[in-house]
mmCIF file of C-alpha atoms and ligand atoms in Angstrom:
data_model
loop_
_atom_site.group_PDB
_atom_site.id
_atom_site.type_symbol
_atom_site.label_atom_id
_atom_site.label_comp_id
_atom_site.label_asym_id
_atom_site.label_seq_id
_atom_site.Cartn_x
_atom_site.Cartn_y
_atom_site.Cartn_z
ATOM 1 C CA MET A 352 81.934 123.240 73.991
ATOM 2 C CA GLU A 353 81.798 122.332 77.657
ATOM 3 C CA GLY A 354 82.322 118.710 78.558
ATOM 4 C CA GLN A 355 83.422 117.779 75.070
ATOM 5 C CA VAL A 356 86.767 116.383 74.121
ATOM 6 C CA LEU A 357 88.275 117.804 70.995
ATOM 7 C CA PHE A 358 91.014 115.813 69.331
ATOM 8 C CA PHE A 359 92.375 115.326 65.868
ATOM 9 C CA ARG A 360 94.199 112.034 66.067
ATOM 10 C CA ASP A 361 92.400 108.727 66.018
ATOM 11 C CA THR A 362 93.828 107.241 69.192
ATOM 12 C CA TRP A 363 91.664 107.224 72.280
ATOM 13 C CA ALA A 364 90.886 105.404 75.504
ATOM 14 C CA GLU A 365 87.309 104.507 76.289
ATOM 15 C CA VAL A 366 86.063 104.403 79.867
ATOM 16 C CA ASP A 367 82.785 102.585 80.397
ATOM 17 C CA LEU A 368 81.169 104.345 83.354
ATOM 18 C CA ASP A 369 78.333 101.806 83.479
ATOM 19 C CA LYS A 370 80.878 99.105 84.213
ATOM 20 C CA ILE A 371 82.351 101.219 87.038
ATOM 21 C CA ALA A 372 78.860 101.779 88.478
ATOM 22 C CA ASN A 373 78.057 98.067 88.225
ATOM 23 C CA ASN A 374 81.345 97.087 89.854
ATOM 24 C CA ILE A 375 80.613 99.447 92.749
ATOM 25 C CA LYS A 376 77.106 98.091 93.213
ATOM 26 C CA ALA A 377 78.357 94.492 93.088
ATOM 27 C CA ILE A 378 81.083 95.249 95.658
ATOM 28 C CA ASN A 379 78.592 97.034 97.924
ATOM 29 C CA GLU A 380 76.360 93.987 97.898
ATOM 30 C CA VAL A 381 79.043 91.777 99.410
ATOM 31 C CA LEU A 382 80.209 94.269 102.058
ATOM 32 C CA PRO A 383 78.892 93.853 105.600
ATOM 33 C CA SER A 384 75.778 96.010 105.915
ATOM 34 C CA GLY A 385 76.420 99.558 107.043
ATOM 35 C CA THR A 386 79.917 99.665 105.539
ATOM 36 C CA GLU A 387 80.587 102.962 103.767
ATOM 37 C CA MET A 388 82.559 103.019 100.561
ATOM 38 C CA ILE A 389 85.414 105.436 99.999
ATOM 39 C CA ALA A 390 86.102 105.494 96.251
ATOM 40 C CA VAL A 391 89.822 105.886 95.551
ATOM 41 C CA VAL A 392 90.180 108.271 92.602
ATOM 42 C CA LYS A 393 93.821 109.273 93.019
ATOM 43 C CA ALA A 394 96.107 109.583 89.986
ATOM 44 C CA ASN A 395 93.249 110.793 87.778
ATOM 45 C CA ALA A 396 91.193 107.792 88.940
ATOM 46 C CA TYR A 397 93.961 105.339 88.046
ATOM 47 C CA GLY A 398 94.130 106.983 84.615
ATOM 48 C CA HIS A 399 90.385 106.659 83.981
ATOM 49 C CA GLY A 400 89.395 110.318 84.628
ATOM 50 C CA ASP A 401 88.910 111.772 88.110
ATOM 51 C CA MET A 402 85.705 113.768 87.675
ATOM 52 C CA GLN A 403 83.769 111.214 85.647
ATOM 53 C CA VAL A 404 84.725 108.353 87.949
ATOM 54 C CA ALA A 405 84.061 110.414 91.096
ATOM 55 C CA GLU A 406 80.562 111.328 89.920
ATOM 56 C CA THR A 407 79.824 107.769 88.846
ATOM 57 C CA ALA A 408 81.108 106.323 92.120
ATOM 58 C CA LEU A 409 79.072 108.735 94.241
ATOM 59 C CA GLN A 410 75.917 107.999 92.248
ATOM 60 C CA ALA A 411 76.517 104.258 92.491
ATOM 61 C CA GLY A 412 76.851 104.191 96.268
ATOM 62 C CA ALA A 413 80.220 105.539 97.415
ATOM 63 C CA SER A 414 79.915 108.218 100.101
ATOM 64 C CA TYR A 415 83.511 109.504 100.310
ATOM 65 C CA LEU A 416 86.351 110.003 97.833
ATOM 66 C CA ALA A 417 90.065 109.523 98.397
ATOM 67 C CA VAL A 418 93.038 110.947 96.511
ATOM 68 C CA ALA A 419 96.775 110.830 97.105
ATOM 69 C CA PHE A 420 97.566 114.538 97.282
ATOM 70 C CA LEU A 421 95.896 117.819 98.182
ATOM 71 C CA ASP A 422 96.405 118.971 94.583
ATOM 72 C CA GLU A 423 94.128 116.181 93.345
ATOM 73 C CA ALA A 424 91.435 117.053 95.882
ATOM 74 C CA ILE A 425 91.526 120.710 94.861
ATOM 75 C CA VAL A 426 91.110 119.765 91.196
ATOM 76 C CA LEU A 427 87.983 117.777 92.110
ATOM 77 C CA ARG A 428 86.594 120.710 94.101
ATOM 78 C CA LYS A 429 87.265 123.035 91.143
ATOM 79 C CA LYS A 430 85.364 120.636 88.920
ATOM 80 C CA GLY A 431 82.384 120.878 91.261
ATOM 81 C CA ILE A 432 82.622 117.807 93.508
ATOM 82 C CA THR A 433 81.120 118.630 96.919
ATOM 83 C CA ALA A 434 81.343 115.154 98.516
ATOM 84 C CA PRO A 435 83.898 114.615 101.301
ATOM 85 C CA ILE A 436 87.425 113.962 100.023
ATOM 86 C CA LEU A 437 90.241 112.377 102.023
ATOM 87 C CA VAL A 438 93.874 113.007 101.091
ATOM 88 C CA LEU A 439 95.668 109.703 101.748
ATOM 89 C CA GLY A 440 99.225 110.975 101.390
ATOM 90 C CA ALA A 441 101.203 113.568 103.309
ATOM 91 C CA SER A 442 100.253 117.234 103.000
ATOM 92 C CA ARG A 443 102.322 120.251 104.044
ATOM 93 C CA PRO A 444 101.332 121.847 107.365
ATOM 94 C CA GLU A 445 101.292 125.280 105.706
ATOM 95 C CA ASP A 446 98.533 124.095 103.368
ATOM 96 C CA VAL A 447 95.985 123.270 106.091
ATOM 97 C CA LYS A 448 94.223 126.593 105.636
ATOM 98 C CA LEU A 449 93.493 125.750 102.027
ATOM 99 C CA ALA A 450 92.343 122.246 102.975
ATOM 100 C CA ALA A 451 90.025 123.677 105.648
ATOM 101 C CA GLU A 452 88.613 126.259 103.233
ATOM 102 C CA LYS A 453 87.911 123.594 100.616
ATOM 103 C CA LYS A 454 86.541 121.131 103.201
ATOM 104 C CA ILE A 455 89.198 118.569 102.351
ATOM 105 C CA THR A 456 90.087 115.936 104.947
ATOM 106 C CA LEU A 457 93.783 115.406 105.641
ATOM 107 C CA THR A 458 95.759 112.391 106.826
ATOM 108 C CA VAL A 459 97.880 113.051 109.894
ATOM 109 C CA PHE A 460 100.627 110.947 111.457
ATOM 110 C CA GLN A 461 103.215 113.277 113.033
ATOM 111 C CA GLU A 462 103.002 115.277 116.250
ATOM 112 C CA ASP A 463 105.252 118.015 114.907
ATOM 113 C CA TRP A 464 103.107 118.348 111.837
ATOM 114 C CA ILE A 465 100.068 119.145 113.968
ATOM 115 C CA LYS A 466 101.980 121.712 116.007
ATOM 116 C CA LYS A 467 103.129 123.449 112.835
ATOM 117 C CA ALA A 468 99.684 123.183 111.202
ATOM 118 C CA GLN A 469 98.046 124.865 114.206
ATOM 119 C CA ASP A 470 99.904 128.076 113.371
ATOM 120 C CA PHE A 471 98.268 128.226 109.960
ATOM 121 C CA LEU A 472 94.626 127.870 111.002
ATOM 122 C CA ASP A 473 92.478 130.837 111.992
ATOM 123 C CA GLN A 474 90.281 130.684 115.056
ATOM 124 C CA ASN A 475 87.051 129.820 113.271
ATOM 125 C CA GLU A 476 88.496 127.377 110.726
ATOM 126 C CA LYS A 477 87.823 123.647 110.937
ATOM 127 C CA LEU A 478 90.027 120.904 109.538
ATOM 128 C CA LYS A 479 88.849 117.300 109.305
ATOM 129 C CA ILE A 480 91.531 114.788 110.142
ATOM 130 C CA HIS A 481 92.052 111.039 109.745
ATOM 131 C CA ILE A 482 94.918 109.590 111.767
ATOM 132 C CA LYS A 483 97.025 107.067 109.856
ATOM 133 C CA LEU A 484 98.452 104.071 111.699
ATOM 134 C CA ASP A 485 101.385 102.085 110.360
ATOM 135 C CA THR A 486 100.577 98.505 111.244
ATOM 136 C CA GLY A 487 103.165 96.978 108.940
ATOM 137 C CA MET A 488 103.122 98.743 105.577
ATOM 138 C CA GLY A 489 106.170 100.795 106.608
ATOM 139 C CA ARG A 490 105.162 103.769 104.482
ATOM 140 C CA ILE A 491 103.465 106.546 106.478
ATOM 141 C CA GLY A 492 101.754 106.285 109.830
ATOM 142 C CA ILE A 493 102.080 106.253 113.584
ATOM 143 C CA ARG A 494 103.802 103.197 115.008
ATOM 144 C CA SER A 495 103.748 103.619 118.785
ATOM 145 C CA LYS A 496 101.251 104.165 121.583
ATOM 146 C CA GLU A 497 103.085 107.290 122.772
ATOM 147 C CA GLU A 498 102.930 108.950 119.353
ATOM 148 C CA LEU A 499 99.266 108.093 118.989
ATOM 149 C CA LYS A 500 98.369 109.401 122.433
ATOM 150 C CA ALA A 501 100.280 112.633 121.839
ATOM 151 C CA ILE A 502 98.650 113.259 118.466
ATOM 152 C CA GLU A 503 95.179 112.413 119.650
ATOM 153 C CA SER A 504 95.486 114.726 122.613
ATOM 154 C CA LEU A 505 96.699 117.617 120.417
ATOM 155 C CA ILE A 506 93.686 117.089 118.148
ATOM 156 C CA LEU A 507 91.140 116.717 120.922
ATOM 157 C CA ASN A 508 92.400 119.853 122.614
ATOM 158 C CA ASP A 509 92.025 122.034 119.558
ATOM 159 C CA GLU A 510 88.478 122.872 118.511
ATOM 160 C CA ARG A 511 89.638 123.654 115.005
ATOM 161 C CA LEU A 512 90.739 120.051 114.462
ATOM 162 C CA LEU A 513 87.970 117.510 113.924
ATOM 163 C CA PHE A 514 89.032 113.935 114.604
ATOM 164 C CA GLU A 515 86.912 112.200 111.985
ATOM 165 C CA GLY A 516 88.745 108.981 111.187
ATOM 166 C CA VAL A 517 91.489 106.488 111.892
ATOM 167 C CA TYR A 518 92.918 104.039 109.386
ATOM 168 C CA THR A 519 95.698 101.786 108.230
ATOM 169 C CA HIS A 520 96.773 100.157 104.972
ATOM 170 C CA PHE A 521 97.553 96.481 104.319
ATOM 171 C CA ALA A 522 100.719 95.382 102.537
ATOM 172 C CA THR A 523 99.686 91.853 101.527
ATOM 173 C CA ALA A 524 95.895 91.704 101.298
ATOM 174 C CA ASP A 525 96.221 90.574 97.668
ATOM 175 C CA GLU A 526 98.418 87.565 98.485
ATOM 176 C CA LEU A 527 97.133 84.034 99.075
ATOM 177 C CA ASP A 528 99.102 83.720 102.302
ATOM 178 C CA SER A 529 97.109 85.812 104.771
ATOM 179 C CA SER A 530 99.444 85.531 107.765
ATOM 180 C CA TYR A 531 101.016 89.004 107.467
ATOM 181 C CA PHE A 532 97.605 90.509 106.744
ATOM 182 C CA GLU A 533 96.287 88.944 109.954
ATOM 183 C CA LYS A 534 99.192 90.363 111.942
ATOM 184 C CA GLN A 535 98.456 93.827 110.593
ATOM 185 C CA LEU A 536 94.750 93.475 111.371
ATOM 186 C CA GLU A 537 95.530 92.399 114.917
ATOM 187 C CA ARG A 538 97.886 95.338 115.358
ATOM 188 C CA PHE A 539 95.256 97.739 114.015
ATOM 189 C CA ASN A 540 92.652 96.368 116.443
ATOM 190 C CA GLN A 541 95.170 96.800 119.255
ATOM 191 C CA MET A 542 96.122 100.338 118.233
ATOM 192 C CA ILE A 543 92.570 101.634 117.925
ATOM 193 C CA GLU A 544 91.950 100.464 121.474
ATOM 194 C CA TRP A 545 94.572 103.000 122.596
ATOM 195 C CA LEU A 546 92.374 105.838 121.385
ATOM 196 C CA GLU A 547 90.433 107.851 123.909
ATOM 197 C CA VAL A 548 87.768 108.620 121.334
ATOM 198 C CA ARG A 549 86.512 106.335 118.560
ATOM 199 C CA PRO A 550 86.095 108.591 115.507
ATOM 200 C CA ARG A 551 83.222 108.298 113.035
ATOM 201 C CA TYR A 552 85.274 106.443 110.417
ATOM 202 C CA VAL A 553 87.463 103.424 111.133
ATOM 203 C CA HIS A 554 88.849 101.920 107.932
ATOM 204 C CA SER A 555 91.594 99.571 106.876
ATOM 205 C CA SER A 556 90.608 97.666 103.746
ATOM 206 C CA ASN A 557 91.638 98.237 100.167
ATOM 207 C CA SER A 558 89.852 96.288 97.398
ATOM 208 C CA ALA A 559 91.567 92.981 98.152
ATOM 209 C CA ALA A 560 90.847 93.089 101.885
ATOM 210 C CA ALA A 561 87.297 94.379 101.419
ATOM 211 C CA LEU A 562 86.452 91.525 99.068
ATOM 212 C CA ARG A 563 88.223 88.776 101.005
ATOM 213 C CA PHE A 564 88.118 89.646 104.688
ATOM 214 C CA PRO A 565 84.795 91.119 105.908
ATOM 215 C CA ALA A 566 86.151 91.264 109.478
ATOM 216 C CA ALA A 567 88.558 93.989 108.373
ATOM 217 C CA SER A 568 85.822 96.250 107.026
ATOM 218 C CA PHE A 569 85.142 98.153 110.280
ATOM 219 C CA ASN A 570 82.718 100.819 109.078
ATOM 220 C CA ALA A 571 84.302 101.944 105.794
ATOM 221 C CA VAL A 572 86.460 100.491 103.013
ATOM 222 C CA ARG A 573 88.690 102.193 100.457
ATOM 223 C CA ILE A 574 87.993 100.760 97.023
ATOM 224 C CA GLY A 575 90.286 101.480 94.090
ATOM 225 C CA ILE A 576 91.290 98.792 91.614
ATOM 226 C CA ALA A 577 88.136 96.647 91.924
ATOM 227 C CA MET A 578 85.915 99.596 91.070
ATOM 228 C CA TYR A 579 87.767 99.838 87.740
ATOM 229 C CA GLY A 580 86.974 96.175 87.130
ATOM 230 C CA LEU A 581 90.420 94.773 87.797
ATOM 231 C CA SER A 582 91.461 92.108 90.273
ATOM 232 C CA PRO A 583 93.983 93.316 92.891
ATOM 233 C CA SER A 584 96.193 90.377 91.881
ATOM 234 C CA PRO A 585 95.874 87.395 89.530
ATOM 235 C CA GLU A 586 96.207 84.840 92.347
ATOM 236 C CA ILE A 587 93.192 86.028 94.310
ATOM 237 C CA GLU A 588 90.969 86.494 91.257
ATOM 238 C CA PRO A 589 89.336 83.038 91.591
ATOM 239 C CA GLN A 590 88.462 83.862 95.223
ATOM 240 C CA LEU A 591 86.669 87.123 94.526
ATOM 241 C CA PRO A 592 82.967 87.053 95.438
ATOM 242 C CA VAL A 593 82.065 89.407 92.568
ATOM 243 C CA VAL A 594 82.512 89.352 88.819
ATOM 244 C CA LEU A 595 84.390 92.522 87.919
ATOM 245 C CA LYS A 596 84.160 94.091 84.476
ATOM 246 C CA GLU A 597 87.070 96.100 83.052
ATOM 247 C CA ALA A 598 86.077 99.682 82.337
ATOM 248 C CA PHE A 599 89.175 100.794 80.398
ATOM 249 C CA SER A 600 89.876 100.080 76.743
ATOM 250 C CA LEU A 601 92.318 101.571 74.241
ATOM 251 C CA HIS A 602 91.828 102.061 70.509
ATOM 252 C CA SER A 603 93.413 103.575 67.447
ATOM 253 C CA ARG A 604 92.895 103.641 63.673
ATOM 254 C CA LEU A 605 95.293 102.677 60.933
ATOM 255 C CA VAL A 606 96.755 105.720 59.224
ATOM 256 C CA HIS A 607 98.720 103.835 56.581
ATOM 257 C CA VAL A 608 98.662 100.350 55.068
ATOM 258 C CA LYS A 609 101.326 99.012 52.710
ATOM 259 C CA LYS A 610 102.536 95.793 51.176
ATOM 260 C CA LEU A 611 106.106 94.793 51.989
ATOM 261 C CA GLN A 612 108.187 92.351 50.012
ATOM 262 C CA LYS A 613 110.466 89.699 51.465
ATOM 263 C CA GLY A 614 113.491 91.400 53.029
ATOM 264 C CA ASP A 615 111.857 94.835 53.479
ATOM 265 C CA LYS A 616 112.477 96.355 56.917
ATOM 266 C CA VAL A 617 110.378 98.151 59.494
ATOM 267 C CA SER A 618 111.145 100.951 62.011
ATOM 268 C CA TYR A 619 114.237 102.257 63.825
ATOM 269 C CA GLY A 620 117.204 99.988 63.721
ATOM 270 C CA ALA A 621 115.579 98.137 60.784
ATOM 271 C CA THR A 622 115.247 95.201 63.176
ATOM 272 C CA TYR A 623 112.121 93.701 61.635
ATOM 273 C CA GLU A 624 112.363 92.076 58.231
ATOM 274 C CA ALA A 625 109.387 90.829 56.200
ATOM 275 C CA SER A 626 109.668 87.110 55.565
ATOM 276 C CA GLY A 627 107.533 87.287 52.428
ATOM 277 C CA GLU A 628 104.749 89.513 51.125
ATOM 278 C CA GLU A 629 103.219 91.161 54.162
ATOM 279 C CA TRP A 630 100.615 93.822 54.845
ATOM 280 C CA ILE A 631 101.962 96.278 57.402
ATOM 281 C CA GLY A 632 99.764 98.909 59.032
ATOM 282 C CA THR A 633 100.817 102.016 60.942
ATOM 283 C CA LEU A 634 99.017 103.112 64.113
ATOM 284 C CA PRO A 635 99.317 106.650 65.535
ATOM 285 C CA ILE A 636 100.272 105.594 69.049
ATOM 286 C CA GLY A 637 103.724 105.293 70.554
ATOM 287 C CA TYR A 638 105.779 105.448 73.683
ATOM 288 C CA ALA A 639 104.877 109.080 74.369
ATOM 289 C CA ASP A 640 101.326 107.804 74.810
ATOM 290 C CA GLY A 641 102.538 105.223 77.324
ATOM 291 C CA TRP A 642 102.584 102.463 74.698
ATOM 292 C CA ILE A 643 106.184 101.790 75.589
ATOM 293 C CA ARG A 644 108.888 100.090 73.538
ATOM 294 C CA LYS A 645 108.732 96.949 75.651
ATOM 295 C CA LEU A 646 105.325 96.275 74.062
ATOM 296 C CA GLN A 647 107.019 95.312 70.778
ATOM 297 C CA GLY A 648 105.573 91.926 69.824
ATOM 298 C CA GLN A 649 102.318 92.535 71.756
ATOM 299 C CA GLU A 650 99.225 91.841 69.703
ATOM 300 C CA VAL A 651 96.531 94.330 68.693
ATOM 301 C CA LEU A 652 93.004 93.434 67.497
ATOM 302 C CA VAL A 653 92.055 94.166 63.892
ATOM 303 C CA GLU A 654 88.654 92.946 62.737
ATOM 304 C CA GLY A 655 88.677 90.620 65.758
ATOM 305 C CA ILE A 656 92.024 89.057 64.762
ATOM 306 C CA ARG A 657 95.291 89.367 66.681
ATOM 307 C CA ALA A 658 98.014 91.264 64.795
ATOM 308 C CA PRO A 659 101.516 91.646 66.304
ATOM 309 C CA ILE A 660 103.387 94.911 66.707
ATOM 310 C CA VAL A 661 106.501 94.559 64.564
ATOM 311 C CA GLY A 662 109.707 96.565 64.700
ATOM 312 C CA ARG A 663 110.486 99.120 67.350
ATOM 313 C CA ILE A 664 107.713 101.238 68.793
ATOM 314 C CA CYS A 665 108.401 104.913 67.970
ATOM 315 C CA MET A 666 107.487 107.950 70.076
ATOM 316 C CA ASP A 667 104.180 108.548 68.264
ATOM 317 C CA GLN A 668 103.605 105.561 65.997
ATOM 318 C CA CYS A 669 103.992 101.822 65.739
ATOM 319 C CA MET A 670 103.550 99.207 63.034
ATOM 320 C CA ILE A 671 101.528 96.009 63.032
ATOM 321 C CA ARG A 672 101.561 92.978 60.716
ATOM 322 C CA LEU A 673 98.030 92.667 59.373
ATOM 323 C CA PRO A 674 96.383 89.290 58.708
ATOM 324 C CA TYR A 675 95.321 90.589 55.265
ATOM 325 C CA TYR A 676 94.718 93.951 53.598
ATOM 326 C CA VAL A 677 92.460 96.257 55.569
ATOM 327 C CA PRO A 678 91.969 99.899 54.602
ATOM 328 C CA PRO A 679 93.443 102.900 56.437
ATOM 329 C CA GLY A 680 90.898 104.104 58.982
ATOM 330 C CA THR A 681 90.231 100.563 60.270
ATOM 331 C CA LYS A 682 89.733 100.577 64.044
ATOM 332 C CA CYS A 683 92.322 98.631 66.028
ATOM 333 C CA THR A 684 91.928 97.715 69.689
ATOM 334 C CA LEU A 685 95.021 97.649 71.849
ATOM 335 C CA ILE A 686 93.118 96.913 75.085
ATOM 336 C CA GLY A 687 89.557 95.649 74.996
ATOM 337 C CA ARG A 688 87.244 93.460 72.960
ATOM 338 C CA GLN A 689 86.712 92.947 69.247
ATOM 339 C CA LYS A 690 84.331 90.154 68.314
ATOM 340 C CA GLU A 691 85.442 86.992 70.171
ATOM 341 C CA GLU A 692 88.920 88.251 71.037
ATOM 342 C CA PHE A 693 89.798 90.186 74.181
ATOM 343 C CA ILE A 694 93.053 91.857 75.173
ATOM 344 C CA SER A 695 92.795 92.486 78.894
ATOM 345 C CA VAL A 696 94.658 95.031 80.981
ATOM 346 C CA ASN A 697 96.163 91.978 82.685
ATOM 347 C CA GLU A 698 97.603 90.716 79.392
ATOM 348 C CA ILE A 699 99.421 94.027 78.898
ATOM 349 C CA ALA A 700 100.589 93.997 82.538
ATOM 350 C CA GLN A 701 101.954 90.491 82.083
ATOM 351 C CA LYS A 702 103.798 91.493 78.912
ATOM 352 C CA LEU A 703 105.340 94.423 80.808
ATOM 353 C CA GLU A 704 106.078 92.265 83.866
ATOM 354 C CA THR A 705 104.110 94.584 86.100
ATOM 355 C CA ILE A 706 100.753 94.891 87.859
ATOM 356 C CA ASN A 707 97.478 95.837 86.177
ATOM 357 C CA TYR A 708 97.285 99.046 88.283
ATOM 358 C CA GLU A 709 100.128 100.491 86.255
ATOM 359 C CA ILE A 710 98.572 100.086 82.809
ATOM 360 C CA PRO A 711 95.769 102.698 82.679
ATOM 361 C CA CYS A 712 98.011 105.009 84.753
ATOM 362 C CA ILE A 713 100.802 104.951 82.182
ATOM 363 C CA ILE A 714 98.551 105.688 79.199
ATOM 364 C CA SER A 715 99.541 109.328 79.039
ATOM 365 C CA SER A 716 97.339 112.409 79.083
ATOM 366 C CA ARG A 717 98.025 112.806 75.354
ATOM 367 C CA VAL A 718 95.494 110.012 74.830
ATOM 368 C CA PRO A 719 91.997 111.492 75.171
ATOM 369 C CA ARG A 720 89.535 109.638 77.401
ATOM 370 C CA ILE A 721 86.097 109.074 75.942
ATOM 371 C CA TYR A 722 83.271 108.139 78.303
ATOM 372 C CA LYS A 723 80.398 105.708 77.869
ATOM 373 C CA ARG A 724 77.270 105.993 79.960
ATOM 374 C CA ASN A 725 74.015 104.092 79.470
ATOM 375 C CA GLY A 726 75.713 102.353 76.580
ATOM 376 C CA GLU A 727 76.251 105.658 74.750
ATOM 377 C CA THR A 728 79.394 107.614 74.104
ATOM 378 C CA ILE A 729 79.457 110.957 75.869
ATOM 379 C CA ASP A 730 81.954 113.845 75.802
ATOM 380 C CA ILE A 731 82.707 113.345 72.171
ATOM 381 C CA ASN A 732 82.656 115.458 69.073
ATOM 382 C CA ASN A 733 84.510 113.144 66.787
ATOM 383 C CA SER A 734 81.938 111.336 64.730
ATOM 384 C CA LEU A 735 84.566 108.928 63.375
ATOM 385 C CA LEU A 736 84.487 107.109 66.700
ATOM 386 C CA ASN A 737 80.840 106.230 66.327
ATOM 387 C CA LYS A 738 81.466 104.244 63.162
HETATM 388 C C1 PLP B 1603 96.048 104.159 101.413
HETATM 389 C C2 PLP B 1603 95.345 103.488 100.280
HETATM 390 N N1 PLP B 1603 94.111 103.017 100.468
HETATM 391 C C3 PLP B 1603 93.426 102.397 99.486
HETATM 392 C C4 PLP B 1603 93.982 102.216 98.240
HETATM 393 C C5 PLP B 1603 93.203 101.482 97.166
HETATM 394 O O1 PLP B 1603 93.767 100.232 96.907
HETATM 395 P P1 PLP B 1603 93.160 99.281 95.804
HETATM 396 O O2 PLP B 1603 93.301 99.990 94.518
HETATM 397 O O3 PLP B 1603 94.010 98.065 95.883
HETATM 398 O O4 PLP B 1603 91.728 99.058 96.168
HETATM 399 C C6 PLP B 1603 95.283 102.666 97.999
HETATM 400 C C7 PLP B 1603 95.893 102.461 96.688
HETATM 401 O O5 PLP B 1603 96.992 102.077 96.517
HETATM 402 C C8 PLP B 1603 95.980 103.320 99.044
HETATM 403 O O6 PLP B 1603 97.220 103.776 98.865
#
């Protein structure tokens, strides 16, 4: 059954595509007019699902997609995406033929790379290129005028290479102190002046910069985290000109419920001990799903009430202390809303001492993604989830 997800374990992530579309529209409204949006769907759209997010983003107003690696772009092409796709990371020069064939735009930042790549392109093939400038991120990119001049001239002198864009990436756009950001912006402005030709796309901003610094928008912005409804960092959240809505939630159902007596133990190492009569429920999710052992103690929502994970998290299961007896099959929410209670992606990130970006990415591919559009669940054949 095409487009349907078949699974036999009641643990799933839900991705609300309406929220993604609304986030994109809200972001577009605050961008300087004429700014194009490049939707960043690398890493399986930050764990949300590349194809579904790509389609939603394009329908909602994005005009370009970006991924980290050529592999990810090829997967999108295989799934039927025809929109332009930019590969943000490094590609191998020997793979340019494939990129040209699939109309995938590559990022370029080394003279030698271009010389090698030229040997792999046939006379009539065309490869779209964005030049990457390192203005202070220190990751990939051209740093000097000489390098930039040499690369630009190689591109302009080869009809097979289409100089379509130039860009950079900010290291601190999500920090309250904007001084380093400003230095990078100044450097970018300086470096693009060195170009002989101004390409069609000039872009520098990620979500944080796009939402905070309109002067850095040039004519396109690369939006990742904000599209998924998450703030690029907690400290800039109050400054954001849009209200973002989280699209990702995570759910499971109790597979076993039992009453423990005082002194009874739970899980590996028998580290948890019931302090009296307690109802303990078992959820079929564990560290192999990305629900890692460090989440011991984190709360889960059951009937809108917070219930802590007790004992060690196992590879495929974990146990929670229930507020009262609830039957097996009861839906539990690990990320998301139940009644008045909400467990945000940020709460999980804080518990894991990391950034919100990491959370949907680490929920492994073993957890099926279920999609909601127009308020309805799509790609689903498991009627249990509709209850
Ligand atoms: C080069 C580049 N541009 C844009 C983005 C999107 O950033 P954000 O998710 O903060 O919007 C990323 C993601 O890390 C990136 O690496």
